[in-house]
Coordinates of C-alpha atoms and ligand atoms in Angstrom, one line a residue:
M1 CA 239.2 59.9 46.4
N2 CA 238.5 58.7 43.5
V3 CA 235.0 59.6 42.5
K4 CA 232.7 58.4 40.0
M5 CA 229.7 61.2 39.0
D6 CA 227.7 60.8 36.1
G7 CA 229.4 58.1 35.1
V8 CA 233.2 60.7 34.7
E9 CA 235.6 59.7 37.0
M10 CA 237.0 61.8 39.2
D11 CA 240.0 62.4 41.6
V12 CA 239.7 65.1 44.5
L13 CA 239.9 65.8 47.9
A14 CA 237.6 66.8 49.5
V15 CA 239.0 70.7 50.3
W16 CA 241.8 72.6 48.1
R17 CA 242.5 75.3 47.0
E18 CA 243.5 77.3 43.9
G19 CA 244.9 81.0 44.4
S20 CA 242.4 83.1 46.5
V21 CA 239.9 80.4 47.0
V22 CA 239.6 77.7 48.9
K23 CA 237.2 74.8 47.3
M24 CA 235.3 71.8 48.5
V25 CA 233.3 68.9 47.7
D26 CA 229.3 69.6 49.0
Q27 CA 229.3 67.4 51.6
R28 CA 225.5 68.5 52.4
K29 CA 224.4 67.6 49.1
L30 CA 225.9 63.7 48.8
P31 CA 224.7 61.2 48.1
H32 CA 222.2 62.5 45.9
S33 CA 224.7 65.0 44.3
F34 CA 228.0 65.4 43.6
E35 CA 228.6 69.5 44.1
I36 CA 232.7 71.9 45.0
I37 CA 231.4 74.6 45.8
D38 CA 234.1 78.1 45.2
L39 CA 233.9 80.1 48.7
K40 CA 235.9 83.4 47.5
D41 CA 237.3 85.1 51.1
H42 CA 238.2 84.0 54.9
K43 CA 235.1 85.0 55.8
E44 CA 232.8 82.3 53.1
T45 CA 235.0 79.5 54.3
A46 CA 234.4 80.0 58.4
W47 CA 230.4 80.1 56.5
A48 CA 231.6 76.5 54.7
I49 CA 232.4 75.5 57.8
K50 CA 229.9 76.4 60.2
V51 CA 226.8 74.3 58.1
M52 CA 229.2 71.7 57.2
V53 CA 229.4 72.5 53.8
T54 CA 232.9 70.8 54.5
R55 CA 233.0 68.4 57.8
G56 CA 234.5 65.0 60.3
A57 CA 238.5 66.9 61.7
G58 CA 240.9 66.6 58.9
S59 CA 239.0 67.7 56.2
I60 CA 237.8 71.4 58.1
G61 CA 241.0 71.3 59.8
C62 CA 243.3 72.3 56.6
A63 CA 239.8 74.5 55.4
A64 CA 240.6 76.5 58.0
G65 CA 244.5 76.5 57.1
F66 CA 243.5 77.8 54.0
G67 CA 240.9 80.5 56.0
M68 CA 243.3 81.1 57.2
A69 CA 246.0 82.0 53.8
Q70 CA 242.7 83.9 52.5
A71 CA 242.5 86.4 55.2
A72 CA 246.5 86.8 54.6
L73 CA 245.9 87.4 51.2
E74 CA 243.3 90.1 51.5
A75 CA 245.3 92.2 54.2
A76 CA 248.6 91.9 52.3
Y77 CA 248.3 94.8 51.4
L78 CA 248.5 97.0 54.9
P79 CA 251.3 98.3 57.2
D80 CA 252.5 95.1 59.0
K81 CA 249.5 96.3 62.7
D82 CA 247.6 96.5 60.5
F83 CA 248.2 92.9 58.6
M84 CA 248.2 91.3 62.7
V85 CA 244.7 93.0 63.4
Y86 CA 242.5 91.5 60.4
L87 CA 244.4 88.4 61.0
N88 CA 244.0 87.8 64.1
D89 CA 240.1 89.2 63.6
A90 CA 240.3 86.2 60.5
A91 CA 241.5 83.7 63.4
D92 CA 238.7 84.1 65.9
T93 CA 236.4 84.3 63.1
I94 CA 237.5 80.8 62.2
R95 CA 237.9 79.4 65.6
A96 CA 234.2 80.2 66.5
T97 CA 232.8 78.1 64.3
R98 CA 233.7 74.6 65.3
P99 CA 234.4 73.8 69.0
T100 CA 235.1 70.3 69.3
A101 CA 237.9 69.3 66.5
A102 CA 241.1 69.6 68.5
N103 CA 242.4 70.4 64.2
L104 CA 240.6 73.5 63.7
F105 CA 242.4 74.9 66.4
K106 CA 245.6 73.9 65.4
A107 CA 245.6 74.7 61.8
V108 CA 244.8 78.5 62.9
D109 CA 247.3 78.5 65.5
K110 CA 249.6 76.9 62.9
C111 CA 249.3 79.9 60.2
L112 CA 249.5 82.3 63.2
E113 CA 252.9 80.9 63.9
A114 CA 253.4 81.3 60.8
A115 CA 253.7 84.8 60.9
D116 CA 255.7 85.6 63.2
W117 CA 258.4 86.7 61.8
G118 CA 259.4 88.7 58.4
K119 CA 257.9 91.7 57.1
V120 CA 254.3 91.2 55.7
S121 CA 254.7 89.8 52.0
I122 CA 257.5 87.3 53.7
K123 CA 254.1 86.6 56.5
V124 CA 251.5 85.8 54.1
E125 CA 253.8 84.1 52.1
N126 CA 254.7 81.7 55.1
I127 CA 251.3 81.4 56.2
V128 CA 250.4 80.2 52.4
K129 CA 252.7 77.4 52.5
A130 CA 252.1 76.3 55.9
A131 CA 247.9 75.9 54.8
E132 CA 249.3 73.8 52.1
Y133 CA 251.8 71.6 54.6
I134 CA 248.0 71.2 57.0
L135 CA 246.7 70.1 54.1
N136 CA 249.9 67.7 52.4
D137 CA 251.2 66.4 55.9
D138 CA 247.6 65.2 56.8
I139 CA 247.3 63.1 53.3
K140 CA 250.2 61.6 54.3
A141 CA 249.3 60.8 58.0
T142 CA 246.0 58.9 56.4
E143 CA 248.7 56.5 54.0
E144 CA 251.0 55.5 57.6
I145 CA 247.3 54.7 59.2
A146 CA 245.9 52.7 56.6
K147 CA 249.9 50.1 56.6
A148 CA 249.6 50.5 60.3
G149 CA 246.0 50.0 60.9
G150 CA 245.3 47.5 57.5
R151 CA 248.4 45.0 59.9
L152 CA 245.4 44.6 62.1
I153 CA 242.4 43.7 59.7
K154 CA 243.0 40.1 59.1
D155 CA 240.8 37.9 55.7
G156 CA 237.1 37.9 56.2
F157 CA 236.9 40.9 59.5
K158 CA 233.5 42.1 59.6
I159 CA 234.6 46.2 60.4
L160 CA 232.4 48.1 62.4
T161 CA 232.2 52.2 61.2
H162 CA 230.8 54.6 62.8
C163 CA 229.8 58.6 61.7
N164 CA 232.3 59.1 58.6
A165 CA 235.8 59.0 59.2
G166 CA 236.9 57.8 55.3
A167 CA 238.2 60.8 52.4
L168 CA 235.7 63.4 52.9
A169 CA 236.0 63.9 56.9
Y170 CA 240.2 63.4 56.8
I171 CA 241.7 64.5 53.9
G172 CA 243.4 61.6 51.9
L173 CA 242.3 58.3 52.7
G174 CA 240.7 59.7 55.2
T175 CA 240.9 58.2 59.5
A176 CA 238.7 54.8 59.7
L177 CA 238.3 54.1 56.3
A178 CA 242.4 53.8 55.6
P179 CA 243.4 50.6 56.6
I180 CA 240.0 49.1 55.7
R181 CA 241.3 50.1 51.6
Q182 CA 244.2 49.2 52.4
A183 CA 242.7 45.6 53.7
H184 CA 240.2 45.7 50.4
R185 CA 243.5 46.8 48.3
D186 CA 245.8 44.3 49.5
G187 CA 243.2 41.3 48.7
K188 CA 241.7 41.2 51.9
N189 CA 238.5 40.2 52.1
V190 CA 236.3 43.4 54.0
F191 CA 232.9 43.8 55.1
V192 CA 231.9 47.2 56.7
W193 CA 228.7 47.9 58.9
V194 CA 227.7 51.3 58.9
D195 CA 226.0 53.2 61.1
E196 CA 223.9 55.2 59.5
T197 CA 225.0 58.2 62.4
R198 CA 221.9 59.8 63.0
P199 CA 221.1 63.1 63.0
R200 CA 222.1 64.2 59.9
G201 CA 223.6 61.2 58.8
Q202 CA 227.7 61.1 58.3
G203 CA 227.7 56.8 57.3
A204 CA 224.5 56.7 55.7
R205 CA 224.9 59.2 52.9
I206 CA 229.0 59.6 53.2
T207 CA 230.3 56.0 54.1
A208 CA 228.1 54.1 52.1
W209 CA 228.4 56.4 49.2
E210 CA 232.5 56.7 50.1
L211 CA 232.1 52.5 49.7
E212 CA 230.2 52.3 47.2
Q213 CA 232.2 54.4 45.4
E214 CA 235.3 51.6 46.0
G215 CA 233.4 48.2 45.7
I216 CA 233.9 47.6 49.3
P217 CA 231.5 45.4 50.6
Y218 CA 229.1 46.8 53.5
A219 CA 225.8 47.1 55.4
L220 CA 223.9 50.1 56.3
I221 CA 222.4 49.4 59.7
A222 CA 220.3 52.2 61.6
D223 CA 222.2 53.4 64.8
N224 CA 220.3 51.0 67.1
A225 CA 220.9 47.7 65.2
A226 CA 225.1 47.4 66.2
G227 CA 224.2 46.2 69.7
Y228 CA 222.1 43.3 68.4
Y229 CA 225.3 42.5 65.8
M230 CA 228.3 42.5 68.0
Q231 CA 226.1 40.4 70.3
R232 CA 226.2 38.0 67.4
G233 CA 229.5 37.1 67.0
E234 CA 229.4 39.3 63.4
V235 CA 231.3 42.1 64.6
D236 CA 235.2 41.2 65.1
M237 CA 236.6 44.5 65.4
V238 CA 235.1 48.6 65.4
I239 CA 237.0 51.4 63.8
V240 CA 236.3 54.8 64.6
G241 CA 237.5 58.4 64.5
A242 CA 238.2 61.3 66.5
D243 CA 237.3 65.1 66.3
R244 CA 240.0 65.6 69.5
I245 CA 241.9 62.6 71.6
A246 CA 242.9 64.0 75.1
A247 CA 246.1 62.9 76.9
N248 CA 244.6 60.6 78.3
G249 CA 243.6 59.0 75.1
D250 CA 239.4 60.6 76.1
T251 CA 238.2 61.1 72.9
A252 CA 235.3 63.6 71.7
N253 CA 233.9 62.0 68.0
K254 CA 230.5 61.7 66.9
I255 CA 227.8 61.5 69.6
G256 CA 226.8 57.8 69.6
T257 CA 230.5 56.4 69.5
Y258 CA 230.6 56.5 74.1
E259 CA 227.9 53.2 73.4
K260 CA 229.1 51.6 70.4
A261 CA 232.1 50.9 72.7
V262 CA 230.5 50.1 76.2
V263 CA 228.2 46.8 73.6
A264 CA 232.4 46.5 72.0
F265 CA 233.5 46.2 75.4
E266 CA 231.1 44.4 76.8
N267 CA 231.3 41.9 74.4
K268 CA 235.2 41.6 74.1
I269 CA 234.7 43.0 70.3
P270 CA 238.5 45.7 69.5
F271 CA 237.1 48.7 69.6
W272 CA 240.4 50.8 68.1
V273 CA 240.6 55.0 67.3
A274 CA 242.6 56.3 63.9
A275 CA 243.9 59.7 63.8
P276 CA 247.0 61.2 63.4
G277 CA 248.4 64.1 65.7
M278 CA 247.2 66.5 64.0
T279 CA 243.4 65.8 66.5
I280 CA 245.7 64.9 69.8
D281 CA 245.9 67.7 72.0
L282 CA 248.3 66.9 75.0
Q283 CA 246.9 70.9 76.1
T284 CA 243.4 69.0 76.9
K285 CA 243.6 66.4 79.1
T286 CA 240.8 64.3 79.9
G287 CA 237.8 64.2 77.1
D288 CA 236.0 66.6 80.8
N289 CA 237.2 69.6 79.8
I290 CA 236.9 68.4 75.2
E291 CA 233.5 71.0 74.1
I292 CA 230.9 69.3 72.6
E293 CA 229.0 71.0 70.5
E294 CA 225.8 71.2 70.5
R295 CA 223.3 71.9 67.4
D296 CA 220.1 72.9 65.3
P297 CA 217.1 71.0 67.3
E298 CA 215.7 70.8 63.9
E299 CA 218.3 68.4 63.2
V300 CA 217.2 66.1 65.3
T301 CA 213.4 66.6 64.3
K302 CA 213.6 67.0 61.0
M303 CA 215.3 64.6 58.0
W304 CA 216.3 65.5 54.8
G305 CA 216.4 63.3 50.9
L306 CA 215.4 62.5 48.0
N307 CA 211.6 62.3 47.6
D308 CA 209.9 59.7 44.7
A309 CA 209.8 62.6 42.1
G310 CA 214.4 62.5 42.7
E311 CA 213.9 66.2 44.3
P312 CA 215.1 66.6 47.2
T313 CA 213.2 67.3 50.2
T314 CA 213.1 68.1 54.3
I315 CA 210.5 66.1 55.9
S316 CA 209.3 66.8 59.4
I317 CA 209.3 63.9 62.1
A318 CA 208.3 64.5 64.7
G319 CA 205.3 67.4 65.5
V320 CA 205.0 70.7 65.8
G321 CA 206.5 72.7 68.2
T322 CA 208.8 68.9 70.1
N323 CA 210.8 69.6 72.1
A324 CA 215.0 68.2 71.2
R325 CA 218.6 68.4 72.3
N326 CA 221.4 67.8 69.6
P327 CA 225.0 66.7 71.4
A328 CA 227.0 66.4 67.9
F329 CA 229.5 64.6 70.1
D330 CA 230.4 62.4 73.2
V331 CA 233.2 61.8 75.1
T332 CA 234.5 57.0 75.0
P333 CA 237.2 56.5 78.1
A334 CA 240.5 55.4 77.5
K335 CA 238.9 52.5 79.1
F336 CA 237.1 51.6 76.7
I337 CA 239.3 51.5 73.8
D338 CA 242.2 49.7 73.1
G339 CA 244.4 51.5 70.7
F340 CA 245.5 53.6 68.6
I341 CA 246.2 53.9 64.5
T342 CA 248.2 57.2 63.6
E343 CA 250.8 58.1 61.4
H344 CA 253.7 57.1 63.9
G345 CA 252.3 53.3 64.0
L346 CA 249.8 51.1 66.9
I347 CA 249.5 53.8 69.8
Q348 CA 248.3 50.9 73.1
R349 CA 248.5 51.5 77.1
P350 CA 250.1 53.6 78.6
F351 CA 248.6 56.3 75.9
I352 CA 250.2 59.1 77.8
E353 CA 253.5 58.2 77.5
A354 CA 252.9 57.5 74.0
F355 CA 251.3 60.8 72.9
Y356 CA 253.9 62.2 75.3
S357 CA 257.0 61.0 73.2
L358 CA 255.3 61.1 69.9
F359 CA 252.7 64.7 69.4
A360 CA 254.6 66.9 72.1
S361 CA 257.2 68.9 69.4
P362 CA 255.5 70.7 67.2
G363 CA 255.5 68.5 63.4
I364 CA 255.1 71.8 61.6
P365 CA 259.0 73.6 61.4
P366 CA 258.9 77.4 62.6
G367 CA 257.3 79.9 59.8
N368 CA 260.7 81.4 58.3
K369 CA 261.6 77.5 57.8
Y370 CA 258.8 76.1 54.6
A371 CA 261.0 77.1 51.9
G372 CA 260.4 73.3 49.4
T373 CA 258.0 72.3 51.3
Ligands
MRU401 O1 229.8 66.6 63.6 P1 230.8 66.1 62.1 O2 230.5 65.6 60.5 O3 232.0 66.5 61.4 O4 231.9 64.5 62.2 C1 233.0 64.1 62.4 C2 233.4 62.9 63.2 O5 233.5 62.9 63.7 C3 234.3 62.4 62.6 O6 233.9 60.1 63.1 C4 235.7 62.7 62.6 O7 236.2 63.7 62.2 C5 236.4 61.7 62.8 S1 237.6 61.2 61.1 C6 238.3 63.0 60.8

């Protein structure tokens, strides 16, 4: 992602690794400041996932893979048995950070699979390669999603999106924003309605910022304004990302996605989910089996931003002691979804058959075959 901050232009990923250090764009600070944070060991990386220094299914998947690579490097001097105990403990720590996005769990599993062969030094090498492979594969997947989804977007389309499913949420071009970027780069006239996405404001703080960076026309709207524009015929399609897609197509994404899907259905507006195979979880049969993260109620009762003096400030928007609930995701039933934009192209009903034929194989070579990846 090309970033222009304070006149300086940089090409950055949401998450990357330099030796034993994991680096992340600190998304908690956007859009007011652009900072890179260093995580020195797997415990720091797990903390960063949990508190949402990085966020979005793909970015936390890559971070989880890199956390596993850090754990492997930390334990590289141990005998095999102790190495595996350390690695499994690290896997548990990373899995415990956030429960909903499939990518995080798949990344941890891929790294554990990479450790099922060879002496410790080979295992370390293979885990590091597996983590890098996940990142590179994700980047390629988003490029394919851009091409496949870009073809759905016609000149003059107004597209609604929810949360942030851009380059900061999914390494590379992002998921929902990838087709929009492609259409814009192809010279099509596109416009994006950006849902604010309370409580953490990923739309206001990150999607609007990403679109601004790329010069794609957009307007930020309050979450509860989306139905108004859909009813008035001012939305041609909805594209969202996903955190976990069940085998039947039921899709967990940021809280509020379900409401947008129902209103789109009512108004006969195409509703597409952009996500690669890493987010499709064939072990989860339906949306009922997806664990929904519940976060700190203070995210609902308080807001963060800059005050008039330009200083970062948290304000309370509810009375002291207000009872609040804060589910971070909801599940959109497959019946409201027109199709999925994946690295293998567009998938339409019946979803389950297409998912099994395209995504049932592991997609990453076994542990001893990483050479050259
Ligand atoms: O809580 P977050 O910010 O991690 O939630 C992110 C989302 O819900 C995104 O829409 C989703 O990950 C799709 S983009 C990879």
